[in-house]
Amino acid sequence: MYDVIIVGGGPAGLTAAIYTSRAGLSTLVLEKMSLGGQASMTYKIDNYPGFKNISGAELAADFEAHVKASGVTVLLEEATALELSETRKTVTTHSGTYEAKAVILALGSDRRKLGIPGEAEFAGRGVSYCATCDGNFFRGKRVAVVGGGNSAVGDAVSLAEICSEVKLLYHGSKLSAMYSLRKQIAQRPNVSVAYRQEVTRIFGTGKVERIAVKNTETGAAEELPVDGIFIDIGMVPNTRLIPQELLLPDGFVGAEENGTTKIPGVFVAGDLRKKQLYQIVTAMSDGANAAFSAQLYLQDR
């Protein structure tokens, strides 16, 4: 039995692991893919103190090295079931079941889907949710990016370096991305921004060839020839395994600022918890708080 099991190996989970390990608690991190979470798929990160313009992959590698040097046990196994009660806490994967005295849930979030015809059909064949992962497949080609926040504009900036043409399509009238990203997009001659645009369908034969868009103000519709479409319209908390009793009506997990939940010994960190800002640094703050709460919980046990 471990003192603490952390489900999720993003910035929140890894920070929590460092803190619990430093507190002398035996710690297991379970992550289904690679360590670093969404941060590892970010093209450039320029708002993380001490690292100017570091890539997400580089930062994730630093996270991983730090965690492993702290004596944390890391297993790349996907959690398939959780049993969370005051008296028993287990996490099941395809390899077995692990038990702990406390559990920190840091499952992160998943990309929000458009939910339009052709999106699922062409997933991996021109439809992507990660420019860092898939951008190189579209070198010299025409792509569309859907969204107007930091992720969408950041992806448009990175894709502009390798694609012949980038169309940024946003349903609003003004980009919500931070100023530094908006400034960069304005300096890319091969990027065009279209406002009040809604993508309604994706077409192709075997792969993406064009998309249908509609102006939300005038109702005017047209089809745009593209080789790929990158969908960056936000995230949804990954709550598939979370007990219903912990969920809020809006889909997030109910937790206090210190990460505590309704179930004693079960804590939450990162994108699962509703808050004002979803960034690497706020996820790490969540992780530290949840780890300290777990430490306090285990002191008397």
XYZ file of C-alpha atoms in Angstrom:
301
model
C 0.000 0.000 0.000
C 1.208 3.490 -0.877
C 0.716 6.538 1.277
C -0.430 8.527 -1.761
C -1.489 7.619 -5.281
C -1.644 10.467 -7.775
C -3.766 9.820 -10.854
C -2.419 11.990 -13.652
C 1.088 13.061 -14.617
C 0.600 16.648 -15.742
C 1.982 19.738 -13.959
C -0.542 19.399 -11.108
C 0.107 15.719 -10.484
C 3.873 15.958 -10.796
C 4.065 18.935 -8.449
C 1.952 17.053 -5.931
C 4.280 14.057 -6.261
C 7.373 16.135 -5.540
C 5.741 17.610 -2.444
C 4.436 14.319 -1.041
C 7.746 12.580 -1.662
C 9.655 15.376 0.072
C 7.291 14.926 3.011
C 8.451 11.311 3.300
C 5.274 9.792 1.879
C 5.524 6.797 -0.448
C 4.079 8.084 -3.703
C 2.852 6.449 -6.902
C 2.022 8.442 -10.043
C -0.156 6.768 -12.664
C -0.185 8.373 -16.117
C -1.746 6.854 -19.220
C 0.576 8.459 -21.789
C 3.708 10.507 -21.181
C 4.499 12.829 -18.302
C 3.785 16.520 -18.696
C 0.118 16.507 -19.655
C -1.207 19.241 -21.936
C 1.916 21.292 -21.209
C 4.069 18.803 -23.099
C 2.066 19.492 -26.268
C 2.493 23.266 -26.136
C 4.702 24.721 -28.856
C 6.314 27.509 -26.822
C 5.814 28.576 -23.219
C 6.819 32.145 -22.407
C 4.932 32.802 -19.167
C 6.641 30.242 -16.922
C 9.022 32.095 -14.555
C 12.691 31.371 -15.117
C 12.280 29.841 -18.569
C 11.927 32.144 -21.548
C 10.423 30.569 -24.665
C 10.943 26.987 -23.540
C 9.068 24.346 -25.509
C 6.423 22.257 -23.802
C 8.384 19.092 -24.549
C 11.518 20.513 -22.907
C 9.621 21.627 -19.813
C 7.915 18.235 -19.538
C 11.308 16.518 -19.710
C 12.544 18.726 -16.859
C 9.426 17.867 -14.844
C 10.000 14.156 -15.398
C 13.660 14.302 -14.382
C 12.804 16.212 -11.202
C 10.039 13.811 -10.199
C 12.121 10.695 -10.758
C 15.033 12.216 -8.842
C 12.643 12.739 -5.922
C 12.139 9.004 -5.506
C 8.582 8.927 -6.819
C 7.350 5.702 -8.423
C 5.981 6.461 -11.892
C 3.994 3.922 -13.905
C 2.696 4.606 -17.408
C -0.628 2.870 -16.876
C -4.116 4.189 -17.558
C -6.528 4.217 -14.646
C -9.667 2.299 -15.579
C -11.568 2.356 -12.278
C -11.515 4.186 -8.963
C -12.825 3.012 -5.607
C -12.892 6.019 -3.332
C -14.386 5.908 0.138
C -13.323 7.080 3.554
C -12.120 3.593 4.470
C -10.759 2.252 1.171
C -9.057 3.878 -1.790
C -7.932 1.902 -4.837
C -6.986 2.686 -8.414
C -7.292 -0.062 -11.005
C -5.370 -0.193 -14.289
C -5.058 -2.890 -16.940
C -2.047 -4.177 -14.997
C -3.602 -4.455 -11.562
C -5.101 -2.653 -8.586
C -3.157 -0.268 -6.355
C -4.208 0.811 -2.880
C -3.332 3.968 -0.967
C -4.173 5.828 2.198
C -4.841 9.000 0.182
C -5.528 9.739 -3.480
C -4.919 12.924 -5.446
C -6.957 13.199 -8.637
C -5.112 15.176 -11.301
C -6.660 13.722 -14.440
C -6.571 17.009 -16.316
C -8.810 17.849 -19.236
C -9.589 16.747 -22.775
C -9.951 18.790 -25.950
C -13.448 20.081 -26.577
C -14.982 18.822 -29.825
C -16.971 20.837 -32.352
C -19.487 18.017 -32.702
C -20.050 18.552 -36.425
C -20.369 16.128 -39.356
C -16.990 14.909 -40.547
C -15.104 15.658 -37.322
C -14.973 12.093 -36.023
C -14.746 10.623 -39.520
C -11.568 12.529 -40.373
C -9.903 12.424 -36.944
C -6.245 11.678 -37.634
C -6.808 12.254 -41.340
C -6.767 16.023 -41.351
C -8.655 16.772 -38.145
C -6.316 17.479 -35.238
C -6.448 18.977 -31.766
C -2.686 19.476 -31.337
C -0.467 21.497 -33.665
C 2.653 20.489 -31.754
C 1.816 16.816 -32.290
C 0.584 16.894 -35.879
C 1.709 20.158 -37.424
C 4.621 18.666 -39.337
C 2.226 16.511 -41.374
C 0.926 19.720 -42.952
C 4.222 21.284 -43.942
C 3.673 23.450 -47.025
C -0.100 22.907 -46.917
C -3.209 24.978 -46.193
C -4.783 24.639 -42.763
C -7.537 26.176 -40.681
C -7.381 26.764 -36.935
C -10.665 27.086 -35.043
C -10.694 29.204 -31.891
C -9.591 32.554 -30.556
C -7.903 31.854 -27.231
C -4.267 31.304 -26.298
C -4.188 27.734 -27.564
C -5.712 28.531 -30.954
C -3.634 31.629 -31.614
C -0.487 29.910 -30.356
C -1.129 27.021 -32.724
C -1.704 29.435 -35.598
C 1.642 31.098 -34.865
C 3.506 27.781 -34.838
C 1.737 26.470 -37.943
C 2.552 29.671 -39.822
C 6.215 28.670 -39.697
C 5.661 25.511 -41.737
C 2.319 25.836 -43.555
C 1.734 27.788 -46.749
C -1.499 29.312 -45.479
C -3.221 29.452 -42.088
C -6.840 30.557 -41.664
C -7.795 31.409 -38.079
C -11.576 31.118 -37.680
C -13.226 32.548 -34.576
C -16.903 32.764 -33.676
C -16.443 36.003 -31.736
C -15.664 39.547 -32.799
C -12.352 39.869 -30.956
C -9.601 37.357 -30.154
C -9.381 36.506 -26.459
C -5.729 35.418 -26.592
C -3.086 37.333 -24.661
C -1.610 40.445 -26.274
C 1.789 38.892 -27.026
C 0.154 36.154 -29.105
C -2.149 38.588 -30.920
C 0.907 40.667 -31.775
C 2.706 37.640 -33.198
C -0.252 36.633 -35.339
C -0.423 40.115 -36.836
C 3.197 39.748 -37.950
C 2.587 36.542 -39.925
C 1.751 37.403 -43.562
C 0.479 33.894 -44.290
C -2.116 34.018 -41.498
C -5.591 35.448 -42.040
C -8.135 35.948 -39.264
C -11.874 35.696 -39.925
C -14.326 36.697 -37.196
C -17.879 35.525 -36.509
C -17.168 32.266 -38.293
C -18.747 28.927 -37.392
C -17.444 25.712 -38.929
C -20.478 23.554 -39.748
C -19.083 20.570 -41.647
C -15.843 18.904 -42.735
C -15.619 17.320 -46.182
C -13.183 15.038 -47.953
C -12.503 11.706 -49.595
C -10.274 9.691 -47.314
C -8.837 12.892 -45.843
C -9.864 16.490 -45.193
C -10.258 18.545 -48.370
C -12.540 21.438 -47.417
C -14.699 22.843 -44.636
C -18.061 24.597 -44.598
C -18.272 27.833 -42.612
C -21.103 30.215 -41.813
C -20.988 33.848 -40.777
C -22.881 33.985 -37.484
C -23.913 37.592 -38.087
C -25.041 37.547 -41.732
C -25.745 33.857 -42.216
C -23.572 33.802 -45.342
C -22.125 30.340 -46.003
C -19.094 29.229 -47.986
C -16.678 26.349 -48.352
C -12.938 26.761 -47.809
C -10.339 24.427 -49.344
C -7.974 23.186 -46.615
C -5.733 20.180 -46.070
C -6.195 20.145 -42.326
C -8.196 21.673 -39.515
C -6.907 22.224 -35.974
C -9.664 22.542 -33.376
C -8.725 24.668 -30.352
C -11.992 25.630 -28.673
C -11.151 24.884 -25.081
C -11.032 21.957 -22.724
C -13.459 19.830 -20.737
C -12.473 18.236 -17.407
C -11.655 14.540 -17.671
C -14.183 13.247 -15.158
C -15.079 9.894 -16.719
C -13.873 7.939 -13.668
C -14.851 10.438 -10.990
C -17.611 9.365 -8.545
C -20.874 11.184 -9.238
C -21.011 12.477 -5.679
C -17.945 14.642 -6.333
C -19.199 16.275 -9.542
C -20.672 19.754 -9.780
C -23.561 20.550 -12.169
C -21.126 22.208 -14.610
C -19.021 19.054 -14.896
C -16.083 20.038 -12.711
C -15.113 18.278 -9.496
C -16.181 19.981 -6.307
C -13.086 20.830 -4.276
C -11.881 23.568 -1.975
C -8.884 25.774 -2.694
C -6.755 23.340 -0.685
C -7.899 20.418 -2.842
C -10.128 18.718 -0.277
C -13.346 17.000 -1.396
C -16.416 15.456 0.237
C -14.531 12.181 0.625
C -11.878 12.272 3.371
C -8.467 11.459 1.948
C -9.437 12.243 -1.648
C -8.007 15.426 -3.128
C -8.227 17.224 -6.467
C -5.714 19.325 -8.388
C -5.394 20.941 -11.799
C -7.993 21.253 -14.535
C -10.531 19.070 -12.725
C -11.088 21.867 -10.215
C -13.070 24.925 -11.271
C -11.085 28.141 -11.014
C -10.534 31.450 -12.745
C -7.344 30.641 -14.643
C -6.109 27.396 -16.205
C -2.359 27.651 -16.665
C 0.712 25.563 -15.859
C 1.484 27.682 -12.806
C -2.063 27.471 -11.422
C -2.089 23.708 -11.939
C 1.184 23.454 -10.042
C -0.232 25.584 -7.238
C -3.182 23.196 -7.041
C -0.783 20.257 -6.885
C 1.198 21.755 -4.029
C -1.971 22.563 -2.078
C -3.446 19.096 -2.588
C -0.177 17.459 -1.548
C 0.008 19.512 1.632
C -3.621 18.667 2.414
C -2.820 14.980 1.927
C 0.158 15.332 4.237
C -2.022 16.893 6.947
C -4.661 14.188 6.467
C -2.101 11.403 6.908
C -0.411 12.884 9.973
C -2.946 11.329 12.319
C -3.173 7.994 10.471
